[in-house]
Amino acid sequence: AAGVIQSPRHLIKEKRETATLKCYPIPRHDTVYWYQQGPGQDPQFLISFYEKMQSDKGSIPDRFSAQQFSDYHSELNMSSLELGDSALYFCASSSLTSGGPRRDTQYFGPGTRLTVL
Amino acid sequence: AQSVSQHNHHVILSEAASLELGCNYSYGGTVNLFWYVQYPGQHLQLLLKYFSGDPLVKGIKGFEAEFIKSKFSFNLRKPSVQWSDTAEYFCAVNPTTSGTYKYIFGTGTRLKVLA
């Protein structure tokens, strides 16, 4: 079965640079979620999109922005990178339209490991 | 604030031992509950989930979990662990009536199974 695809899988950037992470949800999934997992920590919710509109916002820094496109893929843009941004960034997708919020199950991608030097 | 607690941060077991990992959450409304497993260097994989109905849910790889509403708990169990179960286990809660779809994760439990 098709899974969530994330690219790139690994990314190395310098401080103050920008980075763009991409997420391709499972086909027919309409909702995308972004999570950040620091070393040895649990995933922290950043932001989510349902039908190309932002549906929820968590602890996402102002330096970060994201959007969901017409083909439902999503991009997380990160500017003025800091050392503390080094983490594993997970994207998850679900189908709120078919399952409804009461039965939403998120399926996670392999993550993008961002290292800021 | 909503939170999820996993009290066992590190667990070491021998093969064939029984496993129980605790998960408690703080939210008074209706919740969806999940257990995910993260093998070393890999992404989160869904083990099992609870939405409603029978509070004892069975998942993949012989795992099961029991939802006890009065205790706000959703503990994960496996009767006999294998070396291949070595991984990190995350409990996640989706407070469905709060108007949000995000998951709140626990801090994870690192399980090491000795061969």
mmCIF file of N, CA and C in Angstrom, chain B:
data_model
loop_
_atom_site.group_PDB
_atom_site.id
_atom_site.type_symbol
_atom_site.label_atom_id
_atom_site.label_comp_id
_atom_site.label_asym_id
_atom_site.label_seq_id
_atom_site.Cartn_x
_atom_site.Cartn_y
_atom_site.Cartn_z
ATOM 1 N N ALA B 1 -3.788 21.946 30.992
ATOM 2 C CA ALA B 1 -3.439 21.624 29.607
ATOM 3 C C ALA B 1 -3.508 20.114 29.405
ATOM 4 N N GLN B 2 -3.843 19.742 28.165
ATOM 5 C CA GLN B 2 -3.916 18.321 27.867
ATOM 6 C C GLN B 2 -2.515 17.729 27.858
ATOM 7 N N SER B 3 -2.379 16.538 28.431
ATOM 8 C CA SER B 3 -1.067 15.902 28.439
ATOM 9 C C SER B 3 -1.221 14.395 28.453
ATOM 10 N N VAL B 4 -0.148 13.746 28.059
ATOM 11 C CA VAL B 4 -0.098 12.295 28.040
ATOM 12 C C VAL B 4 1.144 11.861 28.805
ATOM 13 N N SER B 5 0.984 10.959 29.730
ATOM 14 C CA SER B 5 2.110 10.507 30.551
ATOM 15 C C SER B 5 2.427 9.045 30.302
ATOM 16 N N GLN B 6 3.669 8.788 30.062
ATOM 17 C CA GLN B 6 4.150 7.412 29.997
ATOM 18 C C GLN B 6 5.202 7.297 31.102
ATOM 19 N N HIS B 7 4.863 6.575 32.123
ATOM 20 C CA HIS B 7 5.688 6.596 33.323
ATOM 21 C C HIS B 7 6.972 5.793 33.183
ATOM 22 N N ASN B 8 6.948 4.762 32.332
ATOM 23 C CA ASN B 8 8.148 3.953 32.138
ATOM 24 C C ASN B 8 8.932 4.526 30.978
ATOM 25 N N HIS B 9 10.085 5.106 31.264
ATOM 26 C CA HIS B 9 10.870 5.694 30.183
ATOM 27 C C HIS B 9 11.764 4.652 29.520
ATOM 28 N N HIS B 10 12.281 3.743 30.330
ATOM 29 C CA HIS B 10 13.129 2.679 29.813
ATOM 30 C C HIS B 10 12.695 1.368 30.450
ATOM 31 N N VAL B 11 12.541 0.362 29.616
ATOM 32 C CA VAL B 11 12.171 -0.961 30.102
ATOM 33 C C VAL B 11 13.098 -1.978 29.458
ATOM 34 N N ILE B 12 13.628 -2.856 30.267
ATOM 35 C CA ILE B 12 14.485 -3.929 29.760
ATOM 36 C C ILE B 12 13.857 -5.257 30.161
ATOM 37 N N LEU B 13 13.631 -6.111 29.181
ATOM 38 C CA LEU B 13 13.027 -7.415 29.426
ATOM 39 C C LEU B 13 13.802 -8.498 28.710
ATOM 40 N N SER B 14 13.671 -9.688 29.202
ATOM 41 C CA SER B 14 14.200 -10.849 28.499
ATOM 42 C C SER B 14 13.137 -11.373 27.557
ATOM 43 N N GLU B 15 13.573 -12.036 26.515
ATOM 44 C CA GLU B 15 12.612 -12.637 25.577
ATOM 45 C C GLU B 15 11.654 -13.543 26.336
ATOM 46 N N ALA B 16 10.411 -13.542 25.877
ATOM 47 C CA ALA B 16 9.319 -14.346 26.430
ATOM 48 C C ALA B 16 8.707 -13.728 27.687
ATOM 49 N N ALA B 17 9.287 -12.648 28.180
ATOM 50 C CA ALA B 17 8.679 -11.979 29.336
ATOM 51 C C ALA B 17 7.429 -11.238 28.881
ATOM 52 N N SER B 18 6.556 -10.957 29.841
ATOM 53 C CA SER B 18 5.344 -10.212 29.515
ATOM 54 C C SER B 18 5.625 -8.720 29.640
ATOM 55 N N LEU B 19 4.889 -7.957 28.858
ATOM 56 C CA LEU B 19 5.106 -6.515 28.783
ATOM 57 C C LEU B 19 3.828 -5.768 29.126
ATOM 58 N N GLU B 20 3.977 -4.715 29.914
ATOM 59 C CA GLU B 20 2.878 -3.772 30.082
ATOM 60 C C GLU B 20 3.477 -2.379 30.182
ATOM 61 N N LEU B 21 3.066 -1.509 29.276
ATOM 62 C CA LEU B 21 3.519 -0.119 29.267
ATOM 63 C C LEU B 21 2.343 0.775 29.619
ATOM 64 N N GLY B 22 2.577 1.662 30.563
ATOM 65 C CA GLY B 22 1.508 2.516 31.033
ATOM 66 C C GLY B 22 1.343 3.776 30.201
ATOM 67 N N CYS B 23 0.104 4.223 30.085
ATOM 68 C CA CYS B 23 -0.214 5.478 29.412
ATOM 69 C C CYS B 23 -1.416 6.091 30.110
ATOM 70 N N ASN B 24 -1.248 7.307 30.581
ATOM 71 C CA ASN B 24 -2.352 8.048 31.190
ATOM 72 C C ASN B 24 -2.472 9.399 30.511
ATOM 73 N N TYR B 25 -3.688 9.873 30.406
ATOM 74 C CA TYR B 25 -3.903 11.160 29.753
ATOM 75 C C TYR B 25 -4.776 12.047 30.636
ATOM 76 N N SER B 26 -4.665 13.321 30.379
ATOM 77 C CA SER B 26 -5.465 14.270 31.150
ATOM 78 C C SER B 26 -6.372 15.018 30.180
ATOM 79 N N TYR B 27 -7.574 14.530 30.038
ATOM 80 C CA TYR B 27 -8.592 15.201 29.223
ATOM 81 C C TYR B 27 -9.923 14.568 29.562
ATOM 82 N N GLY B 28 -10.889 15.380 29.894
ATOM 83 C CA GLY B 28 -12.149 14.846 30.377
ATOM 84 C C GLY B 28 -13.146 14.471 29.323
ATOM 85 N N GLY B 29 -12.911 14.875 28.090
ATOM 86 C CA GLY B 29 -13.880 14.610 27.041
ATOM 87 C C GLY B 29 -13.602 13.309 26.315
ATOM 88 N N THR B 30 -14.259 13.163 25.191
ATOM 89 C CA THR B 30 -14.085 11.960 24.371
ATOM 90 C C THR B 30 -12.723 11.982 23.688
ATOM 91 N N VAL B 31 -12.048 10.869 23.720
ATOM 92 C CA VAL B 31 -10.718 10.804 23.120
ATOM 93 C C VAL B 31 -10.603 9.598 22.196
ATOM 94 N N ASN B 32 -9.735 9.739 21.229
ATOM 95 C CA ASN B 32 -9.250 8.608 20.453
ATOM 96 C C ASN B 32 -7.854 8.308 20.970
ATOM 97 N N LEU B 33 -7.523 7.042 21.060
ATOM 98 C CA LEU B 33 -6.262 6.639 21.666
ATOM 99 C C LEU B 33 -5.468 5.749 20.731
ATOM 100 N N PHE B 34 -4.165 5.918 20.740
ATOM 101 C CA PHE B 34 -3.309 5.200 19.799
ATOM 102 C C PHE B 34 -2.016 4.777 20.498
ATOM 103 N N TRP B 35 -1.463 3.702 19.993
ATOM 104 C CA TRP B 35 -0.085 3.333 20.313
ATOM 105 C C TRP B 35 0.671 3.210 18.994
ATOM 106 N N TYR B 36 1.818 3.892 18.965
ATOM 107 C CA TYR B 36 2.701 3.812 17.811
ATOM 108 C C TYR B 36 4.028 3.214 18.264
ATOM 109 N N VAL B 37 4.699 2.550 17.343
ATOM 110 C CA VAL B 37 6.024 2.002 17.618
ATOM 111 C C VAL B 37 7.017 2.627 16.642
ATOM 112 N N GLN B 38 8.193 2.917 17.145
ATOM 113 C CA GLN B 38 9.243 3.500 16.312
ATOM 114 C C GLN B 38 10.493 2.648 16.462
ATOM 115 N N TYR B 39 10.764 1.836 15.447
ATOM 116 C CA TYR B 39 11.986 1.037 15.463
ATOM 117 C C TYR B 39 13.178 1.948 15.184
ATOM 118 N N PRO B 40 14.347 1.550 15.618
ATOM 119 C CA PRO B 40 15.519 2.413 15.469
ATOM 120 C C PRO B 40 15.687 2.932 14.039
ATOM 121 N N GLY B 41 15.749 4.239 13.923
ATOM 122 C CA GLY B 41 15.967 4.869 12.625
ATOM 123 C C GLY B 41 14.776 4.861 11.700
ATOM 124 N N GLN B 42 13.630 4.459 12.216
ATOM 125 C CA GLN B 42 12.451 4.374 11.343
ATOM 126 C C GLN B 42 11.343 5.317 11.797
ATOM 127 N N HIS B 43 10.273 5.340 11.008
ATOM 128 C CA HIS B 43 9.172 6.248 11.315
ATOM 129 C C HIS B 43 8.170 5.583 12.246
ATOM 130 N N LEU B 44 7.235 6.360 12.695
ATOM 131 C CA LEU B 44 6.189 5.869 13.581
ATOM 132 C C LEU B 44 5.240 4.953 12.821
ATOM 133 N N GLN B 45 5.008 3.802 13.407
ATOM 134 C CA GLN B 45 4.065 2.847 12.803
ATOM 135 C C GLN B 45 2.937 2.592 13.789
ATOM 136 N N LEU B 46 1.720 2.549 13.265
ATOM 137 C CA LEU B 46 0.548 2.344 14.106
ATOM 138 C C LEU B 46 0.480 0.899 14.595
ATOM 139 N N LEU B 47 0.403 0.731 15.907
ATOM 140 C CA LEU B 47 0.254 -0.596 16.498
ATOM 141 C C LEU B 47 -1.223 -0.944 16.686
ATOM 142 N N LEU B 48 -1.946 -0.005 17.272
ATOM 143 C CA LEU B 48 -3.371 -0.211 17.502
ATOM 144 C C LEU B 48 -4.026 1.120 17.841
ATOM 145 N N LYS B 49 -5.363 1.094 17.819
ATOM 146 C CA LYS B 49 -6.106 2.323 18.075
ATOM 147 C C LYS B 49 -7.436 1.999 18.741
ATOM 148 N N TYR B 50 -7.938 2.959 19.490
ATOM 149 C CA TYR B 50 -9.238 2.831 20.121
ATOM 150 C C TYR B 50 -10.062 4.071 19.811
ATOM 151 N N PHE B 51 -11.280 3.828 19.301
ATOM 152 C CA PHE B 51 -12.208 4.930 19.068
ATOM 153 C C PHE B 51 -13.411 4.812 19.998
ATOM 154 N N SER B 52 -13.994 3.634 20.034
ATOM 155 C CA SER B 52 -15.160 3.407 20.880
ATOM 156 C C SER B 52 -15.412 1.909 20.936
ATOM 157 N N GLY B 53 -16.382 1.505 21.759
ATOM 158 C CA GLY B 53 -16.765 0.104 21.805
ATOM 159 C C GLY B 53 -15.942 -0.695 22.799
ATOM 160 N N ASP B 54 -15.609 -1.916 22.437
ATOM 161 C CA ASP B 54 -14.866 -2.823 23.312
ATOM 162 C C ASP B 54 -13.574 -2.148 23.776
ATOM 163 N N PRO B 55 -13.409 -1.995 25.084
ATOM 164 C CA PRO B 55 -12.219 -1.284 25.571
ATOM 165 C C PRO B 55 -10.925 -2.074 25.409
ATOM 166 N N LEU B 56 -11.044 -3.338 25.087
ATOM 167 C CA LEU B 56 -9.838 -4.138 24.859
ATOM 168 C C LEU B 56 -9.628 -4.234 23.354
ATOM 169 N N VAL B 57 -8.564 -3.628 22.877
ATOM 170 C CA VAL B 57 -8.309 -3.616 21.435
ATOM 171 C C VAL B 57 -7.064 -4.424 21.130
ATOM 172 N N LYS B 58 -7.126 -5.115 20.033
ATOM 173 C CA LYS B 58 -5.983 -5.913 19.605
ATOM 174 C C LYS B 58 -5.345 -5.243 18.402
ATOM 175 N N GLY B 59 -4.014 -5.264 18.387
ATOM 176 C CA GLY B 59 -3.296 -4.648 17.293
ATOM 177 C C GLY B 59 -2.423 -5.645 16.568
ATOM 178 N N ILE B 60 -1.446 -5.128 15.889
ATOM 179 C CA ILE B 60 -0.548 -5.983 15.132
ATOM 180 C C ILE B 60 0.525 -6.552 16.038
ATOM 181 N N LYS B 61 1.168 -7.608 15.560
ATOM 182 C CA LYS B 61 2.325 -8.201 16.227
ATOM 183 C C LYS B 61 2.027 -8.683 17.642
ATOM 184 N N GLY B 62 0.794 -9.037 17.915
ATOM 185 C CA GLY B 62 0.441 -9.606 19.208
ATOM 186 C C GLY B 62 0.224 -8.606 20.322
ATOM 187 N N PHE B 63 0.217 -7.324 20.001
ATOM 188 C CA PHE B 63 -0.007 -6.298 21.014
ATOM 189 C C PHE B 63 -1.508 -6.085 21.241
ATOM 190 N N GLU B 64 -1.841 -5.687 22.451
ATOM 191 C CA GLU B 64 -3.198 -5.309 22.784
ATOM 192 C C GLU B 64 -3.144 -4.180 23.800
ATOM 193 N N ALA B 65 -4.257 -3.468 23.922
ATOM 194 C CA ALA B 65 -4.313 -2.378 24.885
ATOM 195 C C ALA B 65 -5.711 -2.323 25.465
ATOM 196 N N GLU B 66 -5.776 -1.871 26.701
ATOM 197 C CA GLU B 66 -7.071 -1.768 27.376
ATOM 198 C C GLU B 66 -7.330 -0.325 27.780
ATOM 199 N N PHE B 67 -8.486 0.172 27.377
ATOM 200 C CA PHE B 67 -8.914 1.524 27.730
ATOM 201 C C PHE B 67 -9.727 1.435 29.013
ATOM 202 N N ILE B 68 -9.272 2.115 30.053
ATOM 203 C CA ILE B 68 -10.023 2.193 31.298
ATOM 204 C C ILE B 68 -10.387 3.655 31.502
ATOM 205 N N LYS B 69 -11.623 3.970 31.191
ATOM 206 C CA LYS B 69 -12.054 5.372 31.176
ATOM 207 C C LYS B 69 -11.934 6.014 32.554
ATOM 208 N N SER B 70 -12.287 5.259 33.589
ATOM 209 C CA SER B 70 -12.282 5.815 34.947
ATOM 210 C C SER B 70 -10.871 6.155 35.416
ATOM 211 N N LYS B 71 -9.890 5.508 34.808
ATOM 212 C CA LYS B 71 -8.499 5.761 35.183
ATOM 213 C C LYS B 71 -7.764 6.604 34.148
ATOM 214 N N PHE B 72 -8.458 7.007 33.097
ATOM 215 C CA PHE B 72 -7.835 7.781 32.010
ATOM 216 C C PHE B 72 -6.577 7.068 31.529
ATOM 217 N N SER B 73 -6.688 5.753 31.372
ATOM 218 C CA SER B 73 -5.497 4.990 31.001
ATOM 219 C C SER B 73 -5.731 4.171 29.749
ATOM 220 N N PHE B 74 -4.645 3.872 29.090
ATOM 221 C CA PHE B 74 -4.673 3.064 27.861
ATOM 222 C C PHE B 74 -3.348 2.316 27.819
ATOM 223 N N ASN B 75 -3.254 1.274 28.627
ATOM 224 C CA ASN B 75 -1.995 0.549 28.765
ATOM 225 C C ASN B 75 -1.800 -0.478 27.653
ATOM 226 N N LEU B 76 -0.574 -0.581 27.226
ATOM 227 C CA LEU B 76 -0.212 -1.517 26.146
ATOM 228 C C LEU B 76 0.335 -2.794 26.765
ATOM 229 N N ARG B 77 -0.055 -3.927 26.196
ATOM 230 C CA ARG B 77 0.394 -5.207 26.731
ATOM 231 C C ARG B 77 0.796 -6.146 25.605
ATOM 232 N N LYS B 78 1.703 -7.062 25.986
ATOM 233 C CA LYS B 78 2.041 -8.173 25.100
ATOM 234 C C LYS B 78 2.452 -9.337 25.990
ATOM 235 N N PRO B 79 1.869 -10.496 25.809
ATOM 236 C CA PRO B 79 2.118 -11.619 26.724
ATOM 237 C C PRO B 79 3.563 -12.121 26.697
ATOM 238 N N SER B 80 4.191 -12.070 25.514
ATOM 239 C CA SER B 80 5.526 -12.652 25.382
ATOM 240 C C SER B 80 6.311 -11.840 24.352
ATOM 241 N N VAL B 81 7.280 -11.072 24.813
ATOM 242 C CA VAL B 81 8.010 -10.190 23.898
ATOM 243 C C VAL B 81 9.114 -10.949 23.176
ATOM 244 N N GLN B 82 9.484 -10.387 22.038
ATOM 245 C CA GLN B 82 10.567 -10.953 21.243
ATOM 246 C C GLN B 82 11.660 -9.912 21.089
ATOM 247 N N TRP B 83 12.847 -10.375 20.736
ATOM 248 C CA TRP B 83 13.972 -9.469 20.553
ATOM 249 C C TRP B 83 13.616 -8.368 19.538
ATOM 250 N N SER B 84 12.832 -8.730 18.538
ATOM 251 C CA SER B 84 12.460 -7.783 17.484
ATOM 252 C C SER B 84 11.494 -6.702 17.969
ATOM 253 N N ASP B 85 11.018 -6.806 19.187
ATOM 254 C CA ASP B 85 10.140 -5.763 19.742
ATOM 255 C C ASP B 85 10.937 -4.601 20.306
ATOM 256 N N THR B 86 12.244 -4.714 20.300
ATOM 257 C CA THR B 86 13.090 -3.619 20.764
ATOM 258 C C THR B 86 12.799 -2.384 19.926
ATOM 259 N N ALA B 87 12.337 -1.344 20.575
ATOM 260 C CA ALA B 87 11.895 -0.137 19.867
ATOM 261 C C ALA B 87 11.465 0.885 20.905
ATOM 262 N N GLU B 88 11.008 2.037 20.400
ATOM 263 C CA GLU B 88 10.409 3.028 21.282
ATOM 264 C C GLU B 88 8.904 3.054 21.013
ATOM 265 N N TYR B 89 8.152 3.120 22.081
ATOM 266 C CA TYR B 89 6.693 3.042 21.995
ATOM 267 C C TYR B 89 6.086 4.354 22.477
ATOM 268 N N PHE B 90 5.211 4.903 21.642
ATOM 269 C CA PHE B 90 4.569 6.164 21.964
ATOM 270 C C PHE B 90 3.056 5.976 22.071
ATOM 271 N N CYS B 91 2.521 6.513 23.142
ATOM 272 C CA CYS B 91 1.076 6.595 23.294
ATOM 273 C C CYS B 91 0.647 7.963 22.761
ATOM 274 N N ALA B 92 -0.463 8.026 22.064
ATOM 275 C CA ALA B 92 -0.944 9.293 21.530
ATOM 276 C C ALA B 92 -2.441 9.427 21.767
ATOM 277 N N VAL B 93 -2.852 10.646 22.028
ATOM 278 C CA VAL B 93 -4.251 10.937 22.307
ATOM 279 C C VAL B 93 -4.738 12.019 21.358
ATOM 280 N N ASN B 94 -5.922 11.819 20.840
ATOM 281 C CA ASN B 94 -6.580 12.844 20.035
ATOM 282 C C ASN B 94 -7.862 13.224 20.763
ATOM 283 N N PRO B 95 -7.852 14.408 21.387
ATOM 284 C CA PRO B 95 -9.057 14.849 22.100
ATOM 285 C C PRO B 95 -10.104 15.332 21.105
ATOM 286 N N THR B 96 -10.986 14.464 20.698
ATOM 287 C CA THR B 96 -11.846 14.721 19.541
ATOM 288 C C THR B 96 -12.838 15.854 19.738
ATOM 289 N N THR B 97 -13.213 16.123 20.974
ATOM 290 C CA THR B 97 -14.234 17.150 21.179
ATOM 291 C C THR B 97 -13.639 18.512 21.457
ATOM 292 N N SER B 98 -12.350 18.650 21.316
ATOM 293 C CA SER B 98 -11.726 19.939 21.583
ATOM 294 C C SER B 98 -11.612 20.782 20.328
ATOM 295 N N GLY B 99 -12.102 20.266 19.214
ATOM 296 C CA GLY B 99 -12.038 21.013 17.965
ATOM 297 C C GLY B 99 -10.688 20.935 17.292
ATOM 298 N N THR B 100 -9.827 20.068 17.777
ATOM 299 C CA THR B 100 -8.512 19.930 17.182
ATOM 300 C C THR B 100 -8.299 18.496 16.732
ATOM 301 N N TYR B 101 -7.518 18.328 15.712
ATOM 302 C CA TYR B 101 -7.254 16.986 15.211
ATOM 303 C C TYR B 101 -5.838 16.525 15.523
ATOM 304 N N LYS B 102 -5.072 17.365 16.195
ATOM 305 C CA LYS B 102 -3.680 17.010 16.426
ATOM 306 C C LYS B 102 -3.590 15.884 17.441
ATOM 307 N N TYR B 103 -2.493 15.166 17.373
ATOM 308 C CA TYR B 103 -2.215 14.147 18.365
ATOM 309 C C TYR B 103 -1.331 14.761 19.440
ATOM 310 N N ILE B 104 -1.567 14.328 20.662
ATOM 311 C CA ILE B 104 -0.676 14.677 21.754
ATOM 312 C C ILE B 104 0.035 13.398 22.138
ATOM 313 N N PHE B 105 1.354 13.426 22.038
ATOM 314 C CA PHE B 105 2.136 12.227 22.291
ATOM 315 C C PHE B 105 2.670 12.207 23.716
ATOM 316 N N GLY B 106 2.835 11.009 24.227
ATOM 317 C CA GLY B 106 3.569 10.837 25.458
ATOM 318 C C GLY B 106 5.058 10.916 25.165
ATOM 319 N N THR B 107 5.840 10.869 26.207
ATOM 320 C CA THR B 107 7.288 11.030 26.057
ATOM 321 C C THR B 107 7.976 9.774 25.545
ATOM 322 N N GLY B 108 7.223 8.704 25.410
ATOM 323 C CA GLY B 108 7.804 7.489 24.838
ATOM 324 C C GLY B 108 8.413 6.565 25.877
ATOM 325 N N THR B 109 8.418 5.294 25.565
ATOM 326 C CA THR B 109 9.074 4.281 26.396
ATOM 327 C C THR B 109 10.010 3.486 25.506
ATOM 328 N N ARG B 110 11.260 3.483 25.894
ATOM 329 C CA ARG B 110 12.255 2.706 25.151
ATOM 330 C C ARG B 110 12.292 1.294 25.710
ATOM 331 N N LEU B 111 11.958 0.340 24.872
ATOM 332 C CA LEU B 111 11.960 -1.066 25.272
ATOM 333 C C LEU B 111 13.169 -1.753 24.663
ATOM 334 N N LYS B 112 13.896 -2.441 25.524
ATOM 335 C CA LYS B 112 15.010 -3.254 25.040
ATOM 336 C C LYS B 112 14.739 -4.689 25.464
ATOM 337 N N VAL B 113 14.712 -5.574 24.491
ATOM 338 C CA VAL B 113 14.481 -6.984 24.772
ATOM 339 C C VAL B 113 15.785 -7.728 24.583
ATOM 340 N N LEU B 114 16.185 -8.419 25.615
ATOM 341 C CA LEU B 114 17.438 -9.164 25.577
ATOM 342 C C LEU B 114 17.200 -10.574 25.057
ATOM 343 N N ALA B 115 18.046 -10.970 24.118
ATOM 344 C CA ALA B 115 17.879 -12.301 23.516
ATOM 345 C C ALA B 115 18.308 -13.394 24.481
#
